[in-house]
Short mmCIF file of C-alpha atoms in Angstrom, two decimals:
data_model
loop_
_atom_site.label_atom_id
_atom_site.label_comp_id
_atom_site.label_asym_id
_atom_site.label_seq_id
_atom_site.Cartn_x
_atom_site.Cartn_y
_atom_site.Cartn_z
CA UNK A 4 10.59 28.49 17.67
CA UNK A 5 7.29 28.29 19.59
CA UNK A 6 3.96 28.34 17.79
CA UNK A 7 2.05 31.58 17.50
CA UNK A 8 -0.67 32.01 20.19
CA UNK A 9 -3.46 31.69 17.64
CA UNK A 10 -1.94 28.39 16.44
CA UNK A 11 -1.59 27.04 19.99
CA UNK A 12 -5.25 27.75 20.61
CA UNK A 13 -6.08 25.20 17.89
CA UNK A 14 -3.97 22.46 19.51
CA UNK A 15 -5.96 19.29 20.19
CA UNK A 16 -5.55 18.37 23.84
CA UNK A 17 -6.62 15.74 26.35
CA UNK A 18 -8.57 17.26 29.23
CA UNK A 19 -9.71 14.09 31.04
CA UNK A 20 -9.30 10.32 30.81
CA UNK A 21 -10.51 7.19 32.54
CA UNK A 22 -10.64 3.46 32.08
CA UNK A 23 -12.12 0.52 33.85
CA UNK A 24 -9.86 -2.09 35.30
CA UNK A 25 -9.35 -4.76 32.65
CA UNK A 26 -10.98 -8.09 33.39
CA UNK A 27 -9.82 -11.62 32.63
CA UNK A 28 -11.75 -13.71 30.09
CA UNK A 29 -14.75 -15.14 31.88
CA UNK A 30 -13.81 -13.14 34.96
CA UNK A 31 -15.32 -10.37 37.07
CA UNK A 32 -16.64 -8.31 34.12
CA UNK A 33 -18.09 -11.14 32.05
CA UNK A 34 -21.70 -10.20 32.81
CA UNK A 35 -21.32 -6.54 31.82
CA UNK A 36 -22.23 -5.89 28.17
CA UNK A 37 -19.78 -3.96 26.01
CA UNK A 38 -22.04 -0.91 26.16
CA UNK A 39 -22.19 -1.04 29.97
CA UNK A 40 -18.40 -1.12 30.20
CA UNK A 41 -18.27 1.85 27.85
CA UNK A 42 -20.82 3.74 29.92
CA UNK A 43 -18.77 3.21 33.09
CA UNK A 44 -15.65 4.74 31.52
CA UNK A 45 -17.56 7.53 29.77
CA UNK A 46 -19.32 8.61 32.94
CA UNK A 47 -16.01 8.50 34.82
CA UNK A 48 -14.46 10.82 32.22
CA UNK A 49 -17.44 13.14 32.54
CA UNK A 50 -17.14 13.19 36.33
CA UNK A 51 -13.41 13.92 36.18
CA UNK A 52 -13.88 16.74 33.68
CA UNK A 53 -16.82 18.23 35.54
CA UNK A 54 -18.42 19.64 32.40
CA UNK A 55 -22.11 19.84 31.60
CA UNK A 56 -23.25 16.81 29.54
CA UNK A 57 -24.69 19.20 26.97
CA UNK A 58 -21.17 20.50 26.27
CA UNK A 59 -20.14 17.20 24.65
CA UNK A 60 -20.36 17.45 20.88
CA UNK A 61 -19.70 13.83 19.96
CA UNK A 62 -18.74 10.31 20.96
CA UNK A 63 -16.47 7.98 18.97
CA UNK A 64 -16.29 4.44 20.36
CA UNK A 65 -14.07 1.66 19.07
CA UNK A 66 -15.54 -1.84 19.26
CA UNK A 67 -13.61 -4.60 17.49
CA UNK A 68 -15.93 -7.57 18.08
CA UNK A 69 -19.06 -5.63 17.32
CA UNK A 70 -21.25 -8.75 17.57
CA UNK A 71 -21.01 -8.55 21.36
CA UNK A 72 -22.37 -5.02 21.19
CA UNK A 73 -25.38 -6.21 19.20
CA UNK A 74 -26.72 -3.08 17.45
CA UNK A 75 -25.11 0.40 17.31
CA UNK A 76 -22.98 0.01 20.46
CA UNK A 77 -21.87 3.66 20.47
CA UNK A 78 -25.46 4.86 20.38
CA UNK A 79 -26.31 2.45 23.20
CA UNK A 80 -23.52 4.01 25.26
CA UNK A 81 -24.94 7.49 24.70
CA UNK A 82 -28.44 6.47 25.72
CA UNK A 83 -27.30 4.67 28.89
CA UNK A 84 -24.71 7.23 30.02
CA UNK A 85 -24.91 10.76 31.39
CA UNK A 86 -24.66 12.12 27.84
CA UNK A 87 -27.82 13.69 26.42
CA UNK A 88 -29.68 11.69 23.76
CA UNK A 89 -28.88 14.45 21.26
CA UNK A 90 -25.15 13.55 21.33
CA UNK A 91 -23.98 12.31 17.90
CA UNK A 92 -22.02 9.07 18.05
CA UNK A 93 -20.26 6.55 15.86
CA UNK A 94 -18.86 3.07 16.48
CA UNK A 95 -15.49 2.39 14.86
CA UNK A 96 -14.33 -1.06 13.77
CA UNK A 97 -10.67 -1.19 12.77
CA UNK A 98 -9.93 -4.33 14.77
CA UNK A 99 -7.43 -3.70 17.59
CA UNK A 100 -6.73 -0.21 16.22
CA UNK A 101 -10.36 0.81 16.85
CA UNK A 102 -9.91 2.80 20.06
CA UNK A 103 -6.93 4.73 18.69
CA UNK A 104 -8.72 5.26 15.37
CA UNK A 105 -11.66 6.71 17.32
CA UNK A 106 -9.27 9.22 18.89
CA UNK A 107 -7.80 10.00 15.47
CA UNK A 108 -11.26 10.70 14.07
CA UNK A 109 -11.98 13.02 16.98
CA UNK A 110 -8.70 14.86 16.35
CA UNK A 111 -9.65 15.37 12.72
CA UNK A 112 -13.12 16.64 13.59
CA UNK A 113 -11.86 19.08 16.20
CA UNK A 114 -9.12 20.30 13.87
CA UNK A 115 -11.70 21.05 11.20
CA UNK A 116 -14.34 22.52 13.53
CA UNK A 117 -11.93 24.49 15.70
CA UNK A 118 -14.07 23.93 18.79
CA UNK A 119 -16.04 21.29 20.69
CA UNK A 120 -15.62 18.56 23.29
CA UNK A 121 -15.44 14.97 22.06
CA UNK A 122 -15.16 11.74 24.03
CA UNK A 123 -13.23 9.04 22.18
CA UNK A 124 -11.94 5.59 23.02
CA UNK A 125 -13.41 2.14 23.05
CA UNK A 126 -14.86 -0.81 24.90
CA UNK A 127 -14.89 -4.58 24.57
CA UNK A 128 -16.38 -7.57 26.35
CA UNK A 129 -14.68 -10.53 24.73
CA UNK A 130 -16.25 -12.80 27.34
CA UNK A 131 -19.64 -12.00 25.79
CA UNK A 132 -18.61 -12.37 22.15
CA UNK A 133 -21.08 -14.85 20.62
CA UNK A 134 -20.24 -17.83 18.47
CA UNK A 135 -21.60 -17.57 14.95
CA UNK A 136 -24.19 -19.83 13.39
CA UNK A 137 -24.75 -19.32 9.64
CA UNK A 138 -28.24 -18.40 8.52
CA UNK A 139 -29.30 -20.86 5.82
CA UNK A 140 -32.85 -20.11 4.76
CA UNK A 141 -34.62 -23.22 3.54
CA UNK A 142 -31.78 -25.55 4.50
CA UNK A 143 -32.73 -29.15 5.28
CA UNK A 144 -32.41 -30.36 8.89
CA UNK A 145 -28.92 -31.48 9.81
CA UNK A 146 -25.67 -30.51 11.46
CA UNK A 147 -24.78 -26.80 11.64
CA UNK A 148 -21.20 -25.52 11.63
CA UNK A 149 -20.52 -23.02 14.43
CA UNK A 150 -17.52 -20.70 14.24
CA UNK A 151 -15.82 -18.76 17.03
CA UNK A 152 -14.47 -15.32 16.03
CA UNK A 153 -12.22 -15.37 19.08
CA UNK A 154 -10.04 -17.96 17.34
CA UNK A 155 -8.73 -14.88 15.46
CA UNK A 156 -8.20 -16.85 12.29
CA UNK A 157 -8.07 -15.35 8.82
CA UNK A 158 -10.03 -17.62 6.47
CA UNK A 159 -8.36 -16.12 3.40
CA UNK A 160 -4.93 -17.00 4.86
CA UNK A 161 -5.94 -20.35 6.38
CA UNK A 162 -3.91 -19.66 9.48
CA UNK A 163 -4.36 -18.01 12.88
CA UNK A 164 -2.87 -14.62 13.74
CA UNK A 165 -0.73 -16.26 16.42
CA UNK A 166 0.88 -18.50 13.80
CA UNK A 167 1.91 -15.82 11.34
CA UNK A 168 2.96 -13.51 14.19
CA UNK A 169 5.46 -16.13 15.31
CA UNK A 170 6.60 -16.68 11.73
CA UNK A 171 7.15 -12.95 11.16
CA UNK A 172 9.14 -12.65 14.40
CA UNK A 173 11.35 -15.63 13.56
CA UNK A 174 11.99 -14.20 10.10
CA UNK A 175 13.78 -11.20 11.66
CA UNK A 176 15.62 -13.26 14.27
CA UNK A 177 13.35 -12.78 17.30
CA UNK A 178 12.89 -16.21 18.85
CA UNK A 179 10.64 -17.73 21.51
CA UNK A 180 13.12 -17.06 24.32
CA UNK A 181 13.25 -13.34 23.54
CA UNK A 182 9.47 -13.15 23.44
CA UNK A 183 9.15 -14.97 26.77
CA UNK A 184 11.70 -12.60 28.34
CA UNK A 185 9.72 -9.58 27.12
CA UNK A 186 6.52 -11.06 28.58
CA UNK A 187 8.13 -11.55 31.98
CA UNK A 188 9.46 -7.99 31.86
CA UNK A 189 5.96 -6.72 31.03
CA UNK A 190 4.59 -8.23 34.24
CA UNK A 191 7.54 -7.03 36.32
CA UNK A 192 7.25 -3.48 35.01
CA UNK A 193 3.49 -3.54 35.59
CA UNK A 194 3.75 -4.56 39.25
CA UNK A 195 6.53 -2.05 39.89
CA UNK A 196 4.34 0.68 38.39
CA UNK A 197 1.28 -0.45 40.34
CA UNK A 198 3.24 -0.34 43.60
CA UNK A 199 4.08 3.30 42.78
CA UNK A 200 0.41 4.13 42.22
CA UNK A 201 0.90 4.70 38.50
CA UNK A 202 -2.50 3.33 37.51
CA UNK A 203 -4.49 5.10 40.24
CA UNK A 204 -5.12 8.08 37.96
CA UNK A 205 -6.27 5.83 35.11
CA UNK A 206 -8.68 3.36 36.70
CA UNK A 207 -12.19 4.28 37.75
CA UNK A 208 -13.10 1.30 39.98
CA UNK A 209 -16.24 -0.71 39.28
CA UNK A 210 -18.18 -2.59 41.98
CA UNK A 211 -17.19 -5.81 40.23
CA UNK A 212 -13.52 -4.95 39.72
CA UNK A 213 -11.20 -2.27 41.08
CA UNK A 214 -7.82 -3.46 39.74
CA UNK A 215 -6.62 -5.18 36.59
CA UNK A 216 -7.43 -8.86 36.86
CA UNK A 217 -4.94 -10.44 34.47
CA UNK A 218 -1.40 -9.51 35.63
CA UNK A 219 0.53 -12.39 37.23
CA UNK A 220 3.01 -11.53 39.96
CA UNK A 221 4.44 -15.06 39.76
CA UNK A 222 5.29 -14.89 36.04
CA UNK A 223 8.77 -16.33 35.45
CA UNK A 224 10.89 -17.47 32.54
CA UNK A 225 10.76 -21.02 33.90
CA UNK A 226 6.96 -21.07 33.86
CA UNK A 227 6.65 -19.49 30.42
CA UNK A 228 9.23 -21.75 28.82
CA UNK A 229 7.20 -24.80 29.93
CA UNK A 230 4.10 -23.71 27.98
CA UNK A 231 3.14 -25.18 24.64
CA UNK A 232 2.72 -22.94 21.63
CA UNK A 233 -0.79 -22.29 20.31
CA UNK A 234 -2.47 -22.45 16.88
CA UNK A 235 0.61 -24.06 15.28
CA UNK A 236 2.68 -20.95 16.03
CA UNK A 237 6.46 -21.43 16.22
CA UNK A 238 6.77 -19.03 19.19
CA UNK A 239 3.46 -17.73 20.55
CA UNK A 240 2.07 -19.19 23.79
CA UNK A 241 -0.61 -18.23 26.26
CA UNK A 242 2.19 -16.72 28.34
CA UNK A 243 3.81 -14.37 25.81
CA UNK A 244 0.50 -13.03 24.49
CA UNK A 245 -2.24 -11.13 26.32
CA UNK A 246 -5.47 -12.79 27.32
CA UNK A 247 -8.90 -12.19 25.85
CA UNK A 248 -10.05 -9.34 28.04
CA UNK A 249 -12.97 -7.12 29.00
CA UNK A 250 -12.80 -3.38 29.66
CA UNK A 251 -13.21 0.17 28.41
CA UNK A 252 -11.07 3.31 28.10
CA UNK A 253 -11.98 6.83 26.96
CA UNK A 254 -10.41 10.28 26.79
CA UNK A 255 -12.05 13.69 26.46
CA UNK A 256 -10.55 15.91 23.76
CA UNK A 257 -10.88 19.62 23.07
CA UNK A 258 -9.04 22.43 21.39
CA UNK A 259 -6.72 24.29 23.73
CA UNK A 260 -8.94 27.37 23.35
CA UNK A 261 -12.01 25.39 24.48
CA UNK A 262 -10.10 23.91 27.41
CA UNK A 263 -8.98 27.36 28.54
CA UNK A 264 -12.49 28.80 28.14
CA UNK A 265 -13.99 26.03 30.29
CA UNK A 266 -11.18 25.99 32.83
CA UNK A 267 -10.18 22.41 31.99
CA UNK A 268 -6.66 21.06 32.58
CA UNK A 269 -4.47 20.36 29.55
CA UNK A 270 -3.08 16.89 30.26
CA UNK A 271 -1.38 16.42 26.91
CA UNK A 272 -1.34 17.59 23.31
CA UNK A 273 -1.96 15.26 20.38
CA UNK A 274 0.38 16.60 17.72
CA UNK A 275 0.14 14.10 14.84
CA UNK A 276 -1.90 11.04 13.94
CA UNK A 277 -1.29 8.45 11.23
CA UNK A 278 -2.91 5.23 10.13
CA UNK A 279 -1.30 2.76 7.76
CA UNK A 280 -1.89 -0.62 6.18
CA UNK A 281 0.42 -3.24 4.73
CA UNK A 282 0.39 -6.95 3.91
CA UNK A 283 -2.13 -9.05 5.87
CA UNK A 284 0.52 -10.78 8.01
CA UNK A 285 2.58 -7.69 8.93
CA UNK A 286 0.97 -6.91 12.29
CA UNK A 287 4.20 -7.18 14.24
CA UNK A 288 5.75 -4.34 12.23
CA UNK A 289 2.84 -2.04 11.33
CA UNK A 290 3.18 -0.10 14.62
CA UNK A 291 6.67 0.85 13.46
CA UNK A 292 5.35 1.87 10.05
CA UNK A 293 2.66 4.00 11.71
CA UNK A 294 5.16 5.60 14.10
CA UNK A 295 7.41 6.54 11.19
CA UNK A 296 4.43 8.06 9.36
CA UNK A 297 3.34 10.11 12.39
CA UNK A 298 6.89 11.36 13.00
CA UNK A 299 7.22 12.37 9.36
CA UNK A 300 3.89 14.20 9.50
CA UNK A 301 5.02 16.15 12.57
CA UNK A 302 8.58 16.66 11.38
CA UNK A 303 9.94 15.00 14.51
CA UNK A 304 12.95 12.66 14.87
CA UNK A 305 12.69 9.17 16.35
CA UNK A 306 15.49 9.92 18.78
CA UNK A 307 13.45 12.83 20.13
CA UNK A 308 10.92 10.48 21.72
CA UNK A 309 11.16 10.19 25.49
CA UNK A 310 8.66 7.32 25.82
CA UNK A 311 7.05 4.83 23.46
CA UNK A 312 3.90 2.73 23.89
CA UNK A 313 3.48 -0.17 21.46
CA UNK A 314 0.53 -2.43 22.14
CA UNK A 315 1.58 -5.92 23.12
CA UNK A 316 -0.85 -7.76 20.89
CA UNK A 317 1.89 -10.32 21.34
CA UNK A 318 5.28 -9.93 23.02
CA UNK A 319 6.63 -10.19 19.48
CA UNK A 320 4.98 -6.92 18.43
CA UNK A 321 7.12 -4.36 20.31
CA UNK A 322 10.20 -6.49 19.70
CA UNK A 323 9.73 -6.58 15.92
CA UNK A 324 8.56 -2.97 15.70
CA UNK A 325 11.49 -1.54 17.67
CA UNK A 326 13.88 -3.55 15.51
CA UNK A 327 12.24 -2.13 12.38
CA UNK A 328 12.39 1.42 13.77
CA UNK A 329 16.10 0.84 14.41
CA UNK A 330 16.61 -0.30 10.81
CA UNK A 331 17.72 -3.70 12.05
CA UNK A 332 20.39 -2.31 14.37
CA UNK A 333 20.05 -4.44 17.53
CA UNK A 334 21.95 -2.02 19.75
CA UNK A 335 19.70 0.85 18.73
CA UNK A 336 16.62 -1.39 19.05
CA UNK A 337 17.59 -2.28 22.62
CA UNK A 338 17.94 1.43 23.41
CA UNK A 339 14.42 2.02 22.09
CA UNK A 340 13.09 -0.89 24.15
CA UNK A 341 14.40 0.69 27.35
CA UNK A 342 11.80 3.44 26.92
CA UNK A 343 9.04 1.28 25.42
CA UNK A 344 6.12 0.21 27.65
CA UNK A 345 7.99 1.31 30.76
CA UNK A 346 5.00 0.53 33.00
CA UNK A 347 4.26 -2.84 31.42
CA UNK A 348 2.02 -3.60 28.49
CA UNK A 349 -0.93 -5.62 27.32
CA UNK A 350 0.72 -8.99 27.99
CA UNK A 351 0.30 -8.08 31.65
CA UNK A 352 -2.52 -5.54 31.69
CA UNK A 353 -4.77 -7.20 29.12
CA UNK A 354 -6.07 -6.38 25.66
CA UNK A 355 -9.80 -5.62 25.37
CA UNK A 356 -9.49 -5.05 21.64
CA UNK A 357 -11.56 -1.88 21.16
CA UNK A 358 -10.27 -0.25 24.36
CA UNK A 359 -6.52 -0.80 24.07
CA UNK A 360 -5.72 2.13 21.77
CA UNK A 361 -7.21 4.62 24.20
CA UNK A 362 -5.52 2.89 27.13
CA UNK A 363 -2.16 3.36 25.40
CA UNK A 364 -2.78 7.07 24.92
CA UNK A 365 -3.79 7.75 28.53
CA UNK A 366 -0.95 5.59 29.89
CA UNK A 367 1.53 7.52 27.76
CA UNK A 368 0.11 10.94 28.65
CA UNK A 369 0.17 10.11 32.36
CA UNK A 370 3.72 8.74 32.17
CA UNK A 371 4.96 11.86 30.40
CA UNK A 372 3.25 14.00 33.00
CA UNK A 373 4.87 12.10 35.88
CA UNK A 374 8.33 12.58 34.39
CA UNK A 375 7.75 16.35 34.16
CA UNK A 376 6.85 16.52 30.47
CA UNK A 377 8.21 15.29 27.19
CA UNK A 378 7.26 13.70 23.91
CA UNK A 379 6.09 10.18 23.15
CA UNK A 380 4.19 8.05 20.69
CA UNK A 381 1.48 5.41 21.10
CA UNK A 382 1.07 2.79 18.38
CA UNK A 383 -0.99 -0.33 17.78
CA UNK A 384 -1.51 -3.00 15.14
CA UNK A 385 -4.90 -4.29 14.08
CA UNK A 386 -6.43 -7.03 12.01
CA UNK A 387 -4.49 -8.21 8.98
CA UNK A 388 -1.83 -5.55 8.53
CA UNK A 389 -3.29 -2.30 9.86
CA UNK A 390 -1.57 0.16 12.17
CA UNK A 391 -2.22 3.46 13.97
CA UNK A 392 0.08 5.87 15.80
CA UNK A 393 -0.35 9.18 17.56
CA UNK A 394 2.23 11.61 18.95
CA UNK A 395 1.59 12.80 22.50
CA UNK A 396 3.34 15.81 24.02
CA UNK A 397 3.23 17.13 27.58
CA UNK A 398 4.63 20.56 28.42
CA UNK A 399 7.42 20.65 30.97
#
């Protein structure tokens, strides 16, 4: 049974989206501050939507390594973009979930308000993330310990994320070879999609970078299997994990009624959002937990999903999460994997932490649109056992 017209008018929909190409660590985008990357994507979204800047009622921007953004990065994006200075804004820090959480917050606000236009997503320049020097007032002269947040190490666990990710994958029977194979597939799927022009509708080229910088056309099992593991991980290498990347991605959201009033296209509907948290080392499986929560909220079955996007924080993440969604049934998990990250994932594309959640959503919406409609879910893990998921639907 279809929803009543007055209910459909309150649907939260995507009316425009854009991202920068994602840069390699220390690469073409290294000199652009986080806020500048955000501004580039925000202004591209504005240009694609063609709405008056004064029509925007808010900006939510995910930034995971907020130190690189210095002070109030979301506000800096407003003041340097085409948005008027009166635009309310908020930066969101939920680690890698941040960009998707920003979208979730916008969905909640629009659902409550019943009108408005909100830009949501995220930006990150990991190349500019500073090392940390402790402030010790009155300390005597001597050596100072400097820490690097990009080591992604949890001091309360005394181990790096890469280590416990590998341990969690091995615990459910997903070994190094399977993770390397997924990484190779990620690159192969990416280059096949790029050859078909799949990313043309996503990327707003910058003078410094017009195409994703990290994907490797020469990625092979032989090359990946020769790499050493990192941070004492049993399985994770530089080849089966994404790089430390720079980039930004944003979507413009509205109610369906607002989109119709302004003559904006409805690219997709966001039908349910969920965020979850579990034990601090459960990142490989929290996307599955979040997907299950979003499906339950919407009353939808797992088998009704046409496409799935699970952020490749590591190759282990979609492998573990699909196995959990399949209740440990490997045959069913393999069937889910056939429609997961069909155009490649972060292992190839890159993972600018605050931007990845929004990139997943636009990639999914565009993929559903190209197949003539359907239903999908985008999910991501973030910092010590957090997870977000959102259901995306495109009318046939």
